[in-house]
Amino acid sequence: MQIYAMYDFEGDYETIYTGQKHSLENIGLIEKYSGSTKIPQWDSPCGDVTGASDGTKFSGFIKPNDTLLFFRKSMCRAKALLKVNETEVNGLRGYVYHFDPDTDDNGHINEKNKCFCKGPRACLPPGLLDVRGCYYGFPIALSYPHFLDGDEVLSAKESGLPLELAVRYQINMALGSIKTIANCDRFNDMVLPLLWTETRLFELPPTLILRFRIYLNILPTGEKALMYALLIGGGVFLLYSLHRFLKDRSRRAVFNSPWIEDEFVYNLDRKLSSYIPEKRGSKNAKELEVFIDRLIPPLNQELQEIA
């Protein structure tokens, strides 16, 4: 069998949440893989893929304590991601996730992972996941690079120098019993590393960095600034309205106060006295009539001005 056949994905398809019928948090996550909520190699819950990400987009509105799921067919399962730290890259804040330490356990530590141990042969040592069912029966087992966090028996027959790497998976050949094959005795029950792979994004494209800086740094600051500006503006408007109200009320109080009436009477008496001579008692009836006729128009005018 050729190695390339293990990466033959022809005919596989994913059903993705679009946000139309479910929460916006699930947009871009997997609902079904090839029409099923789990992959056929494992029973539930080991084979469940619903709610997992294929690495293109993760959940929205992530909270610090949320557990994420990451699925790739080459891993033969969906793996849990746990937040372990926070970071900042190119001005964008983010969470740092590692795979759950028990994610490759096949039942030695966590009982719920017993469904990863199936088939006619015994379970592999801790740190190895038998994925021959995903690779057309080829004796493939997955582990971390250089059997990191795996059972000591895995490295007892191996040699090599440790490297500082950012690796996610290593593909091995779990040979089992091959004593009957000539010249292969020393490889009996040995797990041979074939290759390890690294999927890494060193940095986002500049256009995306700028866009996310605007979305995550500038817009929230602008939103707060606008909120405070509206709050201060509303307070100033309220104080101004209160000032105008009190000022109008003060004017009405001054207009309706009793001293207005006293001043009006005083001015009216003063005006009358200016039109009536000191010797007004000596006027005859005809002179008084003419005097009053001349007095009435100016008084009406004064009353209109006061009113």
C-alpha positions as a printed Julia matrix, in Angstrom:
307×3 Matrix{Float64}:
   0.0     0.0    0.0
   1.24    3.48  -0.86
   1.57    6.13   1.9
  -0.35    8.72  -0.15
  -3.5     6.58   0.08
  -3.69    7.38   3.81
  -4.45   10.99   2.88
  -7.12   10.23   0.31
 -10.1    12.4    1.32
 -12.09   11.93  -1.87
 -15.81   11.64  -1.13
 -15.56   13.11   2.37
 -17.62   16.2    3.17
 -18.5    18.28   6.21
 -21.8    19.87   7.22
 -21.07   23.23   8.82
 -23.2    25.42  11.09
 -24.12   28.67   9.31
 -25.88   30.45  12.17
 -29.33   30.43  10.55
 -30.89   27.82  12.85
 -28.46   27.68  15.76
 -26.45   30.0   17.95
 -24.01   32.41  16.31
 -21.31   30.89  18.53
 -21.36   27.73  16.39
 -20.8    29.4   13.01
 -18.13   27.51  11.07
 -18.1    24.5   13.4
 -18.78   20.95  12.23
 -22.28   19.56  12.61
 -21.7    16.31  10.71
 -18.82   14.6    8.92
 -19.84   12.64   5.83
 -23.45   12.84   7.01
 -22.84   11.53  10.56
 -22.3    13.16  13.95
 -19.35   10.79  14.53
 -16.66    9.11  12.45
 -17.25    5.38  11.86
 -13.93    4.17  13.33
 -15.0     4.8   16.94
 -18.09    4.4   19.04
 -19.54    7.43  20.81
 -18.21    9.49  22.56
 -14.75    8.75  21.11
 -15.9     9.32  17.54
 -18.1    12.39  18.14
 -17.22   15.38  15.95
 -20.26   17.66  16.4
 -19.2    21.11  17.57
 -15.55   20.61  16.59
 -13.46   22.96  14.45
 -11.33   21.88  11.51
  -8.91   24.7   12.31
 -10.44   27.2    9.9
 -12.63   28.9   12.49
 -13.21   28.28  16.18
 -16.16   29.15  18.39
 -17.27   32.74  18.78
 -17.64   34.55  22.11
 -15.09   32.21  23.74
 -14.89   32.39  27.53
 -11.6    31.69  29.38
 -12.8    28.37  30.83
 -14.37   27.01  27.63
 -13.08   23.73  26.18
 -12.65   23.72  22.4
 -12.67   20.75  20.02
 -10.28   20.34  17.09
 -10.92   17.71  14.42
  -8.78   16.49  11.54
  -9.34   13.26   9.68
  -5.62   12.49   9.89
  -5.92   12.54  13.72
  -8.82   10.08  13.5
 -10.74   11.94  16.22
 -11.75   15.3   17.68
  -9.38   16.42  20.42
 -10.11   18.71  23.36
  -8.2    21.98  23.72
  -7.72   23.59  27.14
  -6.71   27.2   27.79
  -3.32   27.37  29.52
  -2.23   30.97  29.04
  -2.86   34.31  27.35
  -0.72   36.05  24.75
  -0.51   39.03  22.42
   0.62   38.75  18.81
   0.89   41.75  16.48
  -1.19   43.83  18.87
  -3.99   41.23  19.1
  -4.77   39.55  22.42
  -5.54   35.84  22.42
  -5.7    32.64  24.46
  -3.09   29.87  24.32
  -4.49   26.34  24.13
  -2.91   22.93  24.6
  -4.4    19.54  23.98
  -5.93   17.92  27.03
  -3.18   15.77  28.65
  -5.54   12.76  28.59
  -6.6    13.3   25.02
  -4.56   10.36  23.65
  -5.27    8.07  26.57
  -6.97    4.85  25.45
  -8.48    3.93  28.8
  -5.41    3.54  31.05
  -6.14    6.82  32.84
  -9.62    7.93  31.83
 -12.34    5.3   31.7
 -14.36    7.2   29.08
 -11.5     6.7   26.61
 -11.93    2.9   26.64
 -13.73    3.25  23.32
 -10.35    4.04  21.72
  -9.12    0.57  22.61
 -10.82   -1.85  20.23
  -9.92   -4.67  17.91
  -8.45   -8.14  18.32
  -5.09   -7.09  19.72
  -4.31   -5.68  23.16
  -4.42   -1.96  23.82
  -1.29   -0.04  23.0
   0.76    1.55  25.83
  -0.37    4.93  27.17
   0.57    7.74  24.82
  -0.24    5.78  21.67
  -3.52    5.84  19.79
  -4.17    2.94  17.41
  -5.64    4.49  14.27
  -5.32    1.6   11.83
  -9.06    1.83  11.3
  -8.57    5.3    9.79
  -5.61    4.23   7.64
  -7.01    1.24   5.77
  -5.66   -1.3    8.27
  -2.09   -0.04   8.02
  -0.38   -0.41  11.45
  -0.41    3.29  12.33
  -0.36    4.71  15.85
  -0.37    8.38  16.77
   1.68    9.97  19.53
   3.31   13.24  20.45
   6.79   13.84  18.96
   9.49   11.63  20.49
   6.75    9.9   22.52
   6.31   12.95  24.74
   4.18   12.13  27.83
   4.02    8.51  26.68
   4.85    5.33  28.54
   8.58    4.74  29.16
   8.42    1.46  27.27
   7.96    3.45  24.05
  11.4     5.07  24.21
  13.27    2.13  25.76
  14.19    0.72  22.32
  14.66    4.05  20.58
  17.57    6.43  20.28
  17.9    10.02  19.17
  18.45   13.57  20.33
  15.6    15.72  21.58
  14.8    18.78  19.46
  13.06   22.05  20.26
  10.02   21.74  17.99
   6.47   22.95  17.59
   4.94   19.66  16.48
   1.44   18.44  16.84
   1.54   14.79  15.74
   3.83   11.92  14.94
   2.93    8.92  12.8
   4.35    5.57  13.89
   4.21    1.96  12.81
   3.0    -0.31  15.6
   4.37   -3.55  14.14
   3.18   -6.05  16.73
   4.44   -9.63  16.46
   6.53  -10.12  13.3
   8.79  -12.99  14.43
   7.72  -15.06  11.44
   9.19  -12.55   9.0
  12.82  -13.23   8.14
  15.43  -10.83   9.47
  12.85   -8.8   11.36
  13.18  -10.31  14.82
  14.66   -7.2   16.38
  11.61   -5.18  15.23
   9.21   -7.54  16.99
   6.53   -5.6   19.01
   8.32   -2.35  18.24
   6.72    0.97  17.48
   8.72    2.63  14.72
   8.41    6.4   14.2
   7.73    7.22  10.56
   7.33   10.99  10.47
   6.02   13.93  12.4
   4.06   16.86  11.05
   3.79   20.48  12.06
   0.94   22.74  11.08
   1.86   26.29  11.98
   0.82   29.79  11.17
   3.69   32.14  11.89
   1.67   35.31  11.6
  -1.49   36.68  10.03
  -1.39   38.59   6.73
  -0.91   42.35   7.25
  -4.41   43.11   5.96
  -5.99   40.81   8.57
  -3.76   42.2   11.32
  -4.92   45.73  10.49
  -8.54   44.64  10.29
  -8.49   42.84  13.63
  -6.65   45.72  15.27
  -9.5    47.96  14.17
 -12.13   45.45  15.31
 -10.54   44.54  18.64
  -8.52   47.6   19.68
  -9.78   50.76  17.99
 -13.55   50.16  17.75
 -14.0    49.16  21.44
 -12.06   52.28  22.48
 -14.12   54.4   20.11
 -17.3    52.84  21.47
 -16.32   53.75  25.03
 -15.33   57.26  24.0
 -18.67   57.75  22.24
 -20.54   56.38  25.26
 -18.79   58.79  27.64
 -19.27   61.67  25.22
 -23.01   60.97  25.02
 -23.18   60.61  28.8
 -21.4    63.93  29.38
 -23.45   65.63  26.66
 -26.66   64.33  28.2
 -25.59   65.61  31.62
 -24.76   69.06  30.22
 -28.09   69.18  28.39
 -29.93   68.19  31.57
 -28.17   70.88  33.61
 -28.88   73.49  30.94
 -32.56   72.5   30.83
 -32.75   72.72  34.62
 -31.09   76.15  34.53
 -33.59   77.43  31.95
 -36.49   76.03  33.93
 -35.38   77.72  37.15
 -34.7    80.98  35.3
 -38.19   81.02  33.7
 -39.76   80.17  37.02
 -37.88   83.04  38.66
 -39.15   85.46  36.01
 -42.74   84.34  36.55
 -42.34   84.73  40.29
 -41.03   88.28  39.85
 -43.88   89.18  37.5
 -46.55   87.84  39.89
 -45.08   89.32  43.11
 -47.21   91.93  45.09
 -44.7    94.76  44.66
 -45.62   94.9   40.98
 -49.14   95.84  41.93
 -47.92   98.45  44.45
 -45.59  100.0   41.89
 -48.39  100.02  39.31
 -50.71  101.87  41.72
 -47.93  104.26  42.64
 -47.13  105.06  39.03
 -50.82  105.44  38.19
 -51.31  107.88  41.07
 -48.2   109.77  40.0
 -49.48  110.02  36.43
 -52.88  111.22  37.58
 -51.34  113.81  39.82
 -49.36  115.14  36.88
 -52.56  115.69  34.92
 -54.61  117.16  37.81
 -53.7   120.7   38.88
 -53.33  121.52  42.55
 -56.42  123.7   42.39
 -58.58  120.99  40.74
 -61.35  121.67  43.28
 -62.02  125.09  41.65
 -62.89  123.54  38.26
 -66.48  123.87  37.08
 -68.36  120.95  35.5
 -67.5   121.88  31.9
 -63.78  122.22  32.65
 -63.74  118.86  34.47
 -65.41  117.12  31.52
 -62.82  118.51  29.09
 -59.99  117.58  31.47
 -61.15  113.95  31.87
 -61.58  113.56  28.07
 -57.95  114.62  27.63
 -56.79  112.39  30.5
 -58.31  109.04  29.37
 -56.17  108.38  26.18
 -52.8   108.82  27.94
 -53.95  106.61  30.81
 -55.07  103.86  28.4
 -51.69  104.03  26.73
 -49.9   103.74  30.11
 -52.05  100.75  31.08
 -51.32   99.02  27.78
 -47.57   99.56  28.23
 -47.68   98.15  31.77
 -49.76   95.18  30.7
